[in-house]
PDB file of C-alpha atoms in Angstrom:
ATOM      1  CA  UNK Z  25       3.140  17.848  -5.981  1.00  0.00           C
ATOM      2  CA  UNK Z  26       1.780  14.832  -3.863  1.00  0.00           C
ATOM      3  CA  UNK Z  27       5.345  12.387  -2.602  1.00  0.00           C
ATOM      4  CA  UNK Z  28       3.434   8.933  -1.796  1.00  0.00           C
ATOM      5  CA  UNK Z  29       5.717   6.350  -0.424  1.00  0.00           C
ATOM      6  CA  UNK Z  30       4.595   3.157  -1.434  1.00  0.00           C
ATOM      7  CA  UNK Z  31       6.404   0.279   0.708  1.00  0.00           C
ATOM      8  CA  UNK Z  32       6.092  -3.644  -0.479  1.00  0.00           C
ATOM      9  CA  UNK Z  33       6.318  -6.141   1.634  1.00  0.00           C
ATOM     10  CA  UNK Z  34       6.482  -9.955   1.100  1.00  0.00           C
ATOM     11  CA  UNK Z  35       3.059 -11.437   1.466  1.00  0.00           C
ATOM     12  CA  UNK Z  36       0.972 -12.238  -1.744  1.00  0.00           C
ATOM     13  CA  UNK Z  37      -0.889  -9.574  -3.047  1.00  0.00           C
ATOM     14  CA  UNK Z  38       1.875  -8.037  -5.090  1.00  0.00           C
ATOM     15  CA  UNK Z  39      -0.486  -7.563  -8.220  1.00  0.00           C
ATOM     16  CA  UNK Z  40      -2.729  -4.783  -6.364  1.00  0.00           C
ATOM     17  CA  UNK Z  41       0.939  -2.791  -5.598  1.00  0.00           C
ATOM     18  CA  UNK Z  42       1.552  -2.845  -8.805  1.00  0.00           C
ATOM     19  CA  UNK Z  43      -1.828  -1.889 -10.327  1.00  0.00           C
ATOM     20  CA  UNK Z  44      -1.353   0.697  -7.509  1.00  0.00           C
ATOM     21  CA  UNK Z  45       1.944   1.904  -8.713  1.00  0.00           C
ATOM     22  CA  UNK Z  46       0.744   2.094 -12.239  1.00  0.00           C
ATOM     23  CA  UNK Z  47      -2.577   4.025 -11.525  1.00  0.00           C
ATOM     24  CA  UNK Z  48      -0.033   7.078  -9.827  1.00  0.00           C
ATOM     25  CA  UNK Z  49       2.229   7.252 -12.046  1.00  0.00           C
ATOM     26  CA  UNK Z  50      -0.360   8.268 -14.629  1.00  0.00           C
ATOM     27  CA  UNK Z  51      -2.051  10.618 -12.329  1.00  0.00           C
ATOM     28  CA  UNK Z  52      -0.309  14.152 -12.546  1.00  0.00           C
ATOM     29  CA  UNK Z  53       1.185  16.210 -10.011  1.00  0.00           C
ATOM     30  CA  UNK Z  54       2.064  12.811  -8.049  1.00  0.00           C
ATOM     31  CA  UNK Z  55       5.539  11.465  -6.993  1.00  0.00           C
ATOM     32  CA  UNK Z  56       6.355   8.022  -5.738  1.00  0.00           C
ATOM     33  CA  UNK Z  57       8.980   6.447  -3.778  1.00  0.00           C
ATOM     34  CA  UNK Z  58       8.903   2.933  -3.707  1.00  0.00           C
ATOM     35  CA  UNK Z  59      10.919   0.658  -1.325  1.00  0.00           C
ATOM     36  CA  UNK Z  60      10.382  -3.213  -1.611  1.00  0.00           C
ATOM     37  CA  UNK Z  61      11.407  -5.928   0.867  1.00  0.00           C
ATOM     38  CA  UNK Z  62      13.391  -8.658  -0.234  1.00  0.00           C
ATOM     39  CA  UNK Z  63      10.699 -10.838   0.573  1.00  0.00           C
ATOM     40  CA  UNK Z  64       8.547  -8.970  -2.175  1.00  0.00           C
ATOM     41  CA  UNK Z  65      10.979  -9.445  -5.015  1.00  0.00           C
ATOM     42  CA  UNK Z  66      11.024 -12.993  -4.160  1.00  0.00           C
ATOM     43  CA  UNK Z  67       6.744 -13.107  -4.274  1.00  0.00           C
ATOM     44  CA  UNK Z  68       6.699 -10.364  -7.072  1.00  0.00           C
ATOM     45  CA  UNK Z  69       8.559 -13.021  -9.429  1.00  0.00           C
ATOM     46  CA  UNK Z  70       5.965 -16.002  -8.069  1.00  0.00           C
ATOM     47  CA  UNK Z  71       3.171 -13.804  -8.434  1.00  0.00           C
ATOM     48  CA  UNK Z  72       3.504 -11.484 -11.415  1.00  0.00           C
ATOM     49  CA  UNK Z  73       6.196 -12.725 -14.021  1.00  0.00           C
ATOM     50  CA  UNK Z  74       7.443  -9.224 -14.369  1.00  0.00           C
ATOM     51  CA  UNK Z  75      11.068  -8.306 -13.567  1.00  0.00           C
ATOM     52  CA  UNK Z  76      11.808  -6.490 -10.680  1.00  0.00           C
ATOM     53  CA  UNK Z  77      13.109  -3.603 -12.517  1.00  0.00           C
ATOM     54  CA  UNK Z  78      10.318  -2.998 -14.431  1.00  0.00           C
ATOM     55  CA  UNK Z  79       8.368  -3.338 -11.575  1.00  0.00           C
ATOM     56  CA  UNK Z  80      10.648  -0.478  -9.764  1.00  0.00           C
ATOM     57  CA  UNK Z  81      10.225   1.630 -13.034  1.00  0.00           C
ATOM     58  CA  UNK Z  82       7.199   2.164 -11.950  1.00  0.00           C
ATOM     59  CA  UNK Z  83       8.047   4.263  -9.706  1.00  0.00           C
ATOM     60  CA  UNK Z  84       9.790   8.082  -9.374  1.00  0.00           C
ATOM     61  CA  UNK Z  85      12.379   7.241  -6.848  1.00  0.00           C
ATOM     62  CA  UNK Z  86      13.432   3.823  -5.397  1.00  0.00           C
ATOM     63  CA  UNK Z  87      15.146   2.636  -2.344  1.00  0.00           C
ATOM     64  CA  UNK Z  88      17.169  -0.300  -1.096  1.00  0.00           C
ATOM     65  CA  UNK Z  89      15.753  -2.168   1.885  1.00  0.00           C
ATOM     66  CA  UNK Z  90      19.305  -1.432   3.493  1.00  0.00           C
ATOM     67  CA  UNK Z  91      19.237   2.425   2.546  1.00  0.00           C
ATOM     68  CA  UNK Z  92      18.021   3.651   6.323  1.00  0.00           C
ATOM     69  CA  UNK Z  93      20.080   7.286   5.935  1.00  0.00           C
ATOM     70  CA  UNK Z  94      17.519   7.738   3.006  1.00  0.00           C
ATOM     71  CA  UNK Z  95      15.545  11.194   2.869  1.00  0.00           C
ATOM     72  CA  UNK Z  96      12.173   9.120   3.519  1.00  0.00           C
ATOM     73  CA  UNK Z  97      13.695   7.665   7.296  1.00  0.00           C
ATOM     74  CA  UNK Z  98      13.521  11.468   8.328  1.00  0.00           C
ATOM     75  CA  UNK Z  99      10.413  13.464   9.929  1.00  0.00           C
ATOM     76  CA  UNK Z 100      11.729  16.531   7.321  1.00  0.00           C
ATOM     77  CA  UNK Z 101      10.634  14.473   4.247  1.00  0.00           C
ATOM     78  CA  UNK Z 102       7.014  15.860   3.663  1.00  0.00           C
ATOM     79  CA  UNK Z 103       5.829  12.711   2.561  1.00  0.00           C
ATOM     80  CA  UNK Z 104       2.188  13.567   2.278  1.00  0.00           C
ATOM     81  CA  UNK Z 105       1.213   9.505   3.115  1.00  0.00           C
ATOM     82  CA  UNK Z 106       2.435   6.185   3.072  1.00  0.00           C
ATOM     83  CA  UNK Z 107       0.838   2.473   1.532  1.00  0.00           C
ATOM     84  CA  UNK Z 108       2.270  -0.486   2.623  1.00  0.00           C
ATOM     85  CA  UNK Z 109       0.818  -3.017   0.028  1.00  0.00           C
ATOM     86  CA  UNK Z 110       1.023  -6.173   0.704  1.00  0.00           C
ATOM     87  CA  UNK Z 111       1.903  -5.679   4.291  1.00  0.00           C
ATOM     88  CA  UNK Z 112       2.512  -8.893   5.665  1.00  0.00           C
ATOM     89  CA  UNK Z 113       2.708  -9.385   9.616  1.00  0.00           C
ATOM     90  CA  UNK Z 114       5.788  -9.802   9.648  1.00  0.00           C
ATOM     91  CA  UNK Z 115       6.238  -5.900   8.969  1.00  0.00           C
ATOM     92  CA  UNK Z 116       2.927  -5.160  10.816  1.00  0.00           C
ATOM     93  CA  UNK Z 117       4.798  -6.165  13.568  1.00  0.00           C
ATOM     94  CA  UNK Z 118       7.950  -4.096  13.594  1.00  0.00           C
ATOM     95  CA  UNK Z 119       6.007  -1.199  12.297  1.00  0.00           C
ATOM     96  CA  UNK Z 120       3.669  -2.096  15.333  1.00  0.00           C
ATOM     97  CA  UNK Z 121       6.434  -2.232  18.040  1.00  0.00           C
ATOM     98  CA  UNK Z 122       8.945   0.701  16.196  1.00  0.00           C
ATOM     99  CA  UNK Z 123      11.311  -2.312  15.488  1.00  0.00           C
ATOM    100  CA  UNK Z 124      12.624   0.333  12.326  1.00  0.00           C
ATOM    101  CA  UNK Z 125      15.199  -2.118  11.230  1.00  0.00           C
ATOM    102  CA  UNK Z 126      14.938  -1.350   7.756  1.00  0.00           C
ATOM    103  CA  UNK Z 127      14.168   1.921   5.473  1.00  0.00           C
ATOM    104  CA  UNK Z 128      10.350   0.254   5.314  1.00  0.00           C
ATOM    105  CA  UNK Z 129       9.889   0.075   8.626  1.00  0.00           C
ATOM    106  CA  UNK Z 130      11.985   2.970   9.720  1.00  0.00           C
ATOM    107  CA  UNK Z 131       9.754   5.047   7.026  1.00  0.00           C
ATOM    108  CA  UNK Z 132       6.611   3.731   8.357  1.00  0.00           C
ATOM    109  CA  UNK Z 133       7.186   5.125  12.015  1.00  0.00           C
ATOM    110  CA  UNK Z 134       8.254   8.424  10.557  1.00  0.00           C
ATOM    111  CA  UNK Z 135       4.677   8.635   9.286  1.00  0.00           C
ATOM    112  CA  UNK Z 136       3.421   7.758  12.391  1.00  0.00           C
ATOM    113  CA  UNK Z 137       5.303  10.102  14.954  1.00  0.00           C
ATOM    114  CA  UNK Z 138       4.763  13.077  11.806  1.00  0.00           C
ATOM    115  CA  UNK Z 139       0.427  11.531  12.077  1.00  0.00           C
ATOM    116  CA  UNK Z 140       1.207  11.680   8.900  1.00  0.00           C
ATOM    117  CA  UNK Z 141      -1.347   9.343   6.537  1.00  0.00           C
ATOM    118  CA  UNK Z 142      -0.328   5.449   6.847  1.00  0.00           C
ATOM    119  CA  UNK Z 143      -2.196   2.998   4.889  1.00  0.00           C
ATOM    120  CA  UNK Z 144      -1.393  -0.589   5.718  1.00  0.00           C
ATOM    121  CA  UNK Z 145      -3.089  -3.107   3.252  1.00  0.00           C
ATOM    122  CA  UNK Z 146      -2.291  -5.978   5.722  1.00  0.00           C
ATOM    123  CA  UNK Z 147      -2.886  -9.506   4.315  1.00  0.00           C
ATOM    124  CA  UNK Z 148      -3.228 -12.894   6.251  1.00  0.00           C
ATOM    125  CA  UNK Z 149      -6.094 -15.626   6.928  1.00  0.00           C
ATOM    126  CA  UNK Z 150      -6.560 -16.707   9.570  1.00  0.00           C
ATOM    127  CA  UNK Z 151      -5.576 -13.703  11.827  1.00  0.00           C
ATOM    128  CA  UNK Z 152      -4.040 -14.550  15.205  1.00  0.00           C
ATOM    129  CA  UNK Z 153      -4.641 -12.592  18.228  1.00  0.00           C
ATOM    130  CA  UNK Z 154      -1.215 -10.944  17.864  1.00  0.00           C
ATOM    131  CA  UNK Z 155      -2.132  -9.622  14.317  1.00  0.00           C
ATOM    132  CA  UNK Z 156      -5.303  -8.441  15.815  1.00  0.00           C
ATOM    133  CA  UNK Z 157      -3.459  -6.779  18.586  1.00  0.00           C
ATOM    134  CA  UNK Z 158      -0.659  -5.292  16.171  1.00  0.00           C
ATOM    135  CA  UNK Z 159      -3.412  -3.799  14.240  1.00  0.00           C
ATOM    136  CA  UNK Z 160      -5.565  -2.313  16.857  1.00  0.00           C
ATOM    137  CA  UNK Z 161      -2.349  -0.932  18.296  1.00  0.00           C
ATOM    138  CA  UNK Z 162      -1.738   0.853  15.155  1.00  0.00           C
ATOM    139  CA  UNK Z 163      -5.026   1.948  14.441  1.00  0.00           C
ATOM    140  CA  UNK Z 164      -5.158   3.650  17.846  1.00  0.00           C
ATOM    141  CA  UNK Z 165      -1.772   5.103  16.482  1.00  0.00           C
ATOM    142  CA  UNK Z 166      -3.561   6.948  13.597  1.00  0.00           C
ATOM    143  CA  UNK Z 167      -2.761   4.079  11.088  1.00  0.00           C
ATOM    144  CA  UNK Z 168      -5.592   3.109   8.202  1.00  0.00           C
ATOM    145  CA  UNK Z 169      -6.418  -0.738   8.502  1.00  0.00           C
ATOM    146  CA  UNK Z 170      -7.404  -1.688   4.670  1.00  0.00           C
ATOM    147  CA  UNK Z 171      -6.742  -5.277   4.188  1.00  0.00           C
ATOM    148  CA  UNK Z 172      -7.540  -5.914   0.127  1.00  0.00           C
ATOM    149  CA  UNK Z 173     -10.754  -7.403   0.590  1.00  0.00           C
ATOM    150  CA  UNK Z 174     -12.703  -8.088  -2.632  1.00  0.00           C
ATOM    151  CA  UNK Z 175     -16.215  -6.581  -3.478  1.00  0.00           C
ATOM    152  CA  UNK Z 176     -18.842  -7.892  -5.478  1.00  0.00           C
ATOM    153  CA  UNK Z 177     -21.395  -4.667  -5.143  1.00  0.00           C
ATOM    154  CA  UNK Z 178     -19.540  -3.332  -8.992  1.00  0.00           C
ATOM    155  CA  UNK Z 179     -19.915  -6.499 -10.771  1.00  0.00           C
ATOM    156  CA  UNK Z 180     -16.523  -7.418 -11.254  1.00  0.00           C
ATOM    157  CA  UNK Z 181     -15.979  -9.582 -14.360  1.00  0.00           C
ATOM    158  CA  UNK Z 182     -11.918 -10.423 -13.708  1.00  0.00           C
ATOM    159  CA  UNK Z 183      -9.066 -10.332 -10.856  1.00  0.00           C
ATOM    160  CA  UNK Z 184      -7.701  -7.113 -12.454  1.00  0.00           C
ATOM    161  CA  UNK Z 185     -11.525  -5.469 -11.607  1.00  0.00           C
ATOM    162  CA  UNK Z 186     -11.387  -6.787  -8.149  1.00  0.00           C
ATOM    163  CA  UNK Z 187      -7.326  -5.383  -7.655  1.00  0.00           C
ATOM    164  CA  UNK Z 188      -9.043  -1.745  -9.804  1.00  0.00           C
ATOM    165  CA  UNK Z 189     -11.428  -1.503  -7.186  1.00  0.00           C
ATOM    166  CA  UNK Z 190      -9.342  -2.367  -4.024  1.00  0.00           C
ATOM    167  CA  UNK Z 191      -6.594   0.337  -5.903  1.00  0.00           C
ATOM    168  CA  UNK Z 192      -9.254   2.829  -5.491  1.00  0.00           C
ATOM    169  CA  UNK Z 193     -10.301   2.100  -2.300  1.00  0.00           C
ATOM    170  CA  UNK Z 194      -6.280   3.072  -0.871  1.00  0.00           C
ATOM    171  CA  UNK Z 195      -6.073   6.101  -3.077  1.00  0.00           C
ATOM    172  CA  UNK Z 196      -9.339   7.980  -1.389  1.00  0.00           C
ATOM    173  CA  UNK Z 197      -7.543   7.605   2.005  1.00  0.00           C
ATOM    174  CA  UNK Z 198      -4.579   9.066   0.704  1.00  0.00           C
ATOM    175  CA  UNK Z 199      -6.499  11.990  -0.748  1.00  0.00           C
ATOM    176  CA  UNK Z 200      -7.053  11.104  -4.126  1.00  0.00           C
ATOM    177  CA  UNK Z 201     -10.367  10.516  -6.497  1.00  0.00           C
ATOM    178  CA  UNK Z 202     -10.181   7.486  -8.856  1.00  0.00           C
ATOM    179  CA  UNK Z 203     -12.712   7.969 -11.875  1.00  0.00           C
ATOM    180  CA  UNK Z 204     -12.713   4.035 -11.656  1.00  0.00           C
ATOM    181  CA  UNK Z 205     -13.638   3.320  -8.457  1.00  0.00           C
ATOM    182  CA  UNK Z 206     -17.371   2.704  -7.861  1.00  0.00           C
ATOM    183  CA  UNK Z 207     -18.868   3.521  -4.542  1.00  0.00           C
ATOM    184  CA  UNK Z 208     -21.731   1.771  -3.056  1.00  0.00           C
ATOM    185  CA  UNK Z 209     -24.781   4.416  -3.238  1.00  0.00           C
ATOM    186  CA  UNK Z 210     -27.325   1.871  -1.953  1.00  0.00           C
ATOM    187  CA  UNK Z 211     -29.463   1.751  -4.752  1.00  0.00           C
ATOM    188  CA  UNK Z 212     -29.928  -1.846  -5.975  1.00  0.00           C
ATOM    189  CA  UNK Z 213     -27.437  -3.105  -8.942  1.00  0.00           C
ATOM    190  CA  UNK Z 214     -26.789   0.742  -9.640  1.00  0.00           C
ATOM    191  CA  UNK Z 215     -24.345   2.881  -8.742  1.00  0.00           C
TER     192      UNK Z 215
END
């Protein structure tokens, strides 16, 4: 069984973590943890109308933000990779400088010092040349730099096609195929 912890943070973008959470908890074989930052309950209710806890229902497991003695803050979880969707710079930060104030943060670095997978779907425009340095830094740490760009190549036709497709991207660098994720092949309008 795949353990995928799947950390929230506060920037906008909530949507694609929950499209995210949704897709692996019908995949089999797949456990999630899920921690949220207060900061992404506060965005989830601006953003998606759906209560927190059915948002958390989503997942197998769930942690408080506070909860740093948790299984996940400890190299001997065999988490086999982290997301952090949205993750704003605020958390790109501390996870950039091992500021591991919180279960997030502190479960973040574990995956790092393990080189364990870490995805962080980092969101912000403009960037500054601190977010550019935080992210080099951790993509010379081992870290995966996806920001949730949008594609146009699959001829999206709504927002939830666009968060499908960005949900599919994550999942191959965490080991997984999506069925519903189309990959450019070059060919013109085909796929």
């Amino acid at each position: 069984m795949k353990k995928i912890i799947v950390g929230v943070s506060g920037a906008s973008g909530i949507p694609i973590a929950v499209a995210l959470l949704k897709k692996l908890r019908d995949i089999p074989d797949i456990k999630t943890f899920l921690i949220m930052t207060r900061g992404a309950e506060i965005t989830a209710e601006t953003e998606t109308g759906i209560e927190i806890d059915k948002i958390k229902a989503l997942a197998d497991v769930n942690y408080s933000i506070d909860m740093i003695w948790a299984d996940i803050a400890s190299g001997s979880f065999d988490a086999d990779s982290m997301v952090v969707l949205p993750c704003s710079m605020k958390t790109l930060a501390g996870i950039s400088c091992g500021y591991s104030e919180n279960l997030l943060l502190r479960a973040a670095d574990v995956m790092l010092k393990e080189k364990r997978p870490l995805i962080l779907a980092v969101r912000e425009t403009p960037l500054s040349s601190i977010h550019l340095r935080n992210m080099l830094s951790l993509a010379e740490m081992g870290a995966v730099i996806l920001p949730p760009v949008m594609t146009y190549y699959h001829r999206p036709l709504s927002i939830e096609d666009m968060e499908e497709q960005i949900v599919g991207k994550i999942l191959r660098y965490i080991g997984i195929n999506d069925k519903d994720y189309r990959i450019w092949t070059g060919e013109r309008n085909g796929f």
